Short mmCIF file of C-alpha atoms and ligand atoms in Angstrom, two decimals:
data_model
loop_
_atom_site.label_atom_id
_atom_site.label_comp_id
_atom_site.label_asym_id
_atom_site.label_seq_id
_atom_site.Cartn_x
_atom_site.Cartn_y
_atom_site.Cartn_z
CA UNK C 478 0.00 0.00 0.00
CA UNK C 479 1.48 3.35 -1.02
CA UNK C 480 1.82 6.11 1.49
CA UNK C 481 2.90 9.69 1.33
CA UNK C 482 2.03 12.59 -0.89
CA UNK C 483 -0.79 12.20 -3.31
CA UNK C 484 -0.65 14.01 -6.65
CA UNK C 485 -4.29 13.59 -7.59
CA UNK C 486 -7.28 13.25 -5.31
CA UNK C 487 -10.56 11.61 -6.17
CA UNK C 488 -13.60 12.55 -4.17
CA UNK C 489 -15.72 9.66 -2.93
CA UNK C 490 -18.89 9.42 -0.95
CA UNK C 491 -18.63 7.58 2.37
CA UNK C 492 -19.43 4.28 0.69
CA UNK C 493 -16.48 4.60 -1.65
CA UNK C 494 -18.35 5.58 -4.79
CA UNK C 495 -16.33 7.91 -6.97
CA UNK C 496 -17.76 11.42 -7.32
CA UNK C 497 -15.17 12.80 -9.72
CA UNK C 498 -11.87 14.60 -9.52
CA UNK C 499 -11.69 16.73 -6.41
CA UNK C 500 -12.12 20.47 -6.78
CA UNK C 501 -14.13 23.33 -5.40
CA UNK C 502 -17.29 22.00 -7.03
CA UNK C 503 -16.97 18.64 -5.36
CA UNK C 504 -18.60 18.26 -1.98
CA UNK C 505 -17.48 15.10 -0.29
CA UNK C 506 -16.72 13.89 3.16
CA UNK C 507 -13.86 11.72 2.06
CA UNK C 508 -11.41 12.30 -0.73
CA UNK C 509 -9.44 9.21 -1.63
CA UNK C 510 -6.15 9.30 -3.44
CA UNK C 511 -6.85 8.64 -7.11
CA UNK C 512 -3.40 7.21 -7.80
CA UNK C 513 -3.68 4.86 -4.83
CA UNK C 514 -7.18 3.99 -5.89
CA UNK C 515 -5.91 2.98 -9.31
CA UNK C 516 -3.11 0.87 -7.89
CA UNK C 517 -5.14 -1.00 -5.31
CA UNK C 518 -8.61 -1.07 -3.90
CA UNK C 519 -8.31 1.53 -1.16
CA UNK C 520 -11.88 1.21 -0.04
CA UNK C 521 -11.69 -0.37 3.36
CA UNK C 522 -13.57 -3.31 4.79
CA UNK C 523 -15.49 -1.38 7.46
CA UNK C 524 -19.20 -0.94 6.80
CA UNK C 525 -20.24 2.67 6.25
CA UNK C 526 -23.90 3.61 6.72
CA UNK C 527 -24.97 7.13 5.77
CA UNK C 528 -27.77 8.32 8.07
CA UNK C 529 -27.92 11.96 6.98
CA UNK C 530 -26.45 13.62 3.91
CA UNK C 531 -27.74 17.07 3.03
CA UNK C 532 -26.43 20.53 2.23
CA UNK C 533 -25.45 21.14 5.86
CA UNK C 534 -24.19 17.91 7.39
CA UNK C 535 -23.13 14.33 6.69
CA UNK C 536 -23.61 11.72 9.41
CA UNK C 537 -22.10 8.30 8.81
CA UNK C 538 -21.77 5.26 11.02
CA UNK C 539 -18.63 3.15 10.58
CA UNK C 540 -18.89 -0.41 11.84
CA UNK C 541 -15.83 -2.65 12.07
CA UNK C 542 -15.32 -6.36 12.54
CA UNK C 543 -11.92 -7.21 14.05
CA UNK C 544 -9.18 -5.96 11.72
CA UNK C 545 -11.53 -4.00 9.45
CA UNK C 546 -10.31 -0.64 8.17
CA UNK C 547 -11.78 2.47 6.55
CA UNK C 548 -9.28 2.62 3.71
CA UNK C 549 -6.83 5.46 3.17
CA UNK C 550 -8.71 8.76 2.92
CA UNK C 551 -8.45 12.52 3.33
CA UNK C 552 -11.09 14.42 5.28
CA UNK C 553 -12.61 17.11 3.09
CA UNK C 554 -14.39 18.78 6.03
CA UNK C 555 -13.97 19.42 9.72
CA UNK C 556 -15.51 16.50 11.58
CA UNK C 557 -16.59 15.12 14.92
CA UNK C 558 -16.36 11.42 15.83
CA UNK C 559 -18.66 9.98 18.48
CA UNK C 560 -17.53 6.51 19.64
CA UNK C 561 -20.47 4.15 20.15
CA UNK C 562 -18.43 1.92 22.47
CA UNK C 563 -15.15 1.84 24.34
CA UNK C 564 -12.31 0.55 22.23
CA UNK C 565 -9.07 1.17 20.43
CA UNK C 566 -8.23 2.05 16.84
CA UNK C 567 -4.94 2.11 14.98
CA UNK C 568 -4.34 5.29 12.99
CA UNK C 569 -1.98 4.97 10.06
CA UNK C 570 -0.68 8.28 8.70
CA UNK C 571 2.22 9.19 6.43
CA UNK C 572 4.22 9.81 9.61
CA UNK C 573 3.62 6.35 11.06
CA UNK C 574 1.21 4.45 13.25
CA UNK C 575 -0.46 5.45 16.50
CA UNK C 576 -3.21 3.98 18.63
CA UNK C 577 -6.16 5.98 19.94
CA UNK C 578 -8.33 5.04 22.90
CA UNK C 579 -11.99 5.59 22.14
CA UNK C 580 -14.44 6.30 24.96
CA UNK C 581 -18.11 5.53 24.46
CA UNK C 582 -20.08 8.76 24.05
CA UNK C 583 -17.00 10.99 24.30
CA UNK C 584 -16.74 13.00 21.06
CA UNK C 585 -13.59 14.44 19.55
CA UNK C 586 -13.04 17.06 16.85
CA UNK C 587 -10.56 17.13 13.99
CA UNK C 588 -9.98 19.70 11.25
CA UNK C 589 -10.29 19.25 7.52
CA UNK C 590 -7.25 17.79 5.83
CA UNK C 591 -6.54 14.77 8.04
CA UNK C 592 -5.18 11.89 5.93
CA UNK C 593 -5.12 8.39 7.34
CA UNK C 594 -6.35 4.83 7.43
CA UNK C 595 -8.29 3.77 10.53
CA UNK C 596 -8.05 0.13 11.58
CA UNK C 597 -10.01 -1.47 14.40
CA UNK C 598 -7.76 -2.90 17.11
CA UNK C 599 -10.56 -4.60 19.02
CA UNK C 600 -11.38 -8.27 19.52
CA UNK C 601 -15.07 -7.74 18.87
CA UNK C 602 -17.25 -5.48 16.78
CA UNK C 603 -16.50 -1.78 16.97
CA UNK C 604 -18.40 1.31 15.76
CA UNK C 605 -18.38 5.09 15.76
CA UNK C 606 -20.42 7.85 14.19
CA UNK C 607 -18.75 10.59 12.18
CA UNK C 608 -20.48 13.96 11.76
NI1 NI X 1030 -10.87 9.51 8.86
#
């Protein structure tokens, strides 16, 4: 799996469907790397369920079986994650790997531009909601 700088981004909806080359006219929660997408299937194995998607907000649940991942992506908007259960996720970025403890019901905020893959590091099912 290639890491590092991406020369061409492809906007995708949260289910991994291509929306077109990224640009100011593209409104997407996740922008996957087009070059990576061509070289391998970067859409992860986690199940994404879109609950709300309108002009103002996108709310998506991500549900992981052990070892599932989101796939490498770039956040096209500021976002808030609300863990639905206690657990741990592995965050893979171009700078390396870190683990994050997730607390049920304890939201956290991140700014637009985060690039990573998120991998469940739990023995059982894991889930969070992203807003
Ligand atoms: Ni993310």
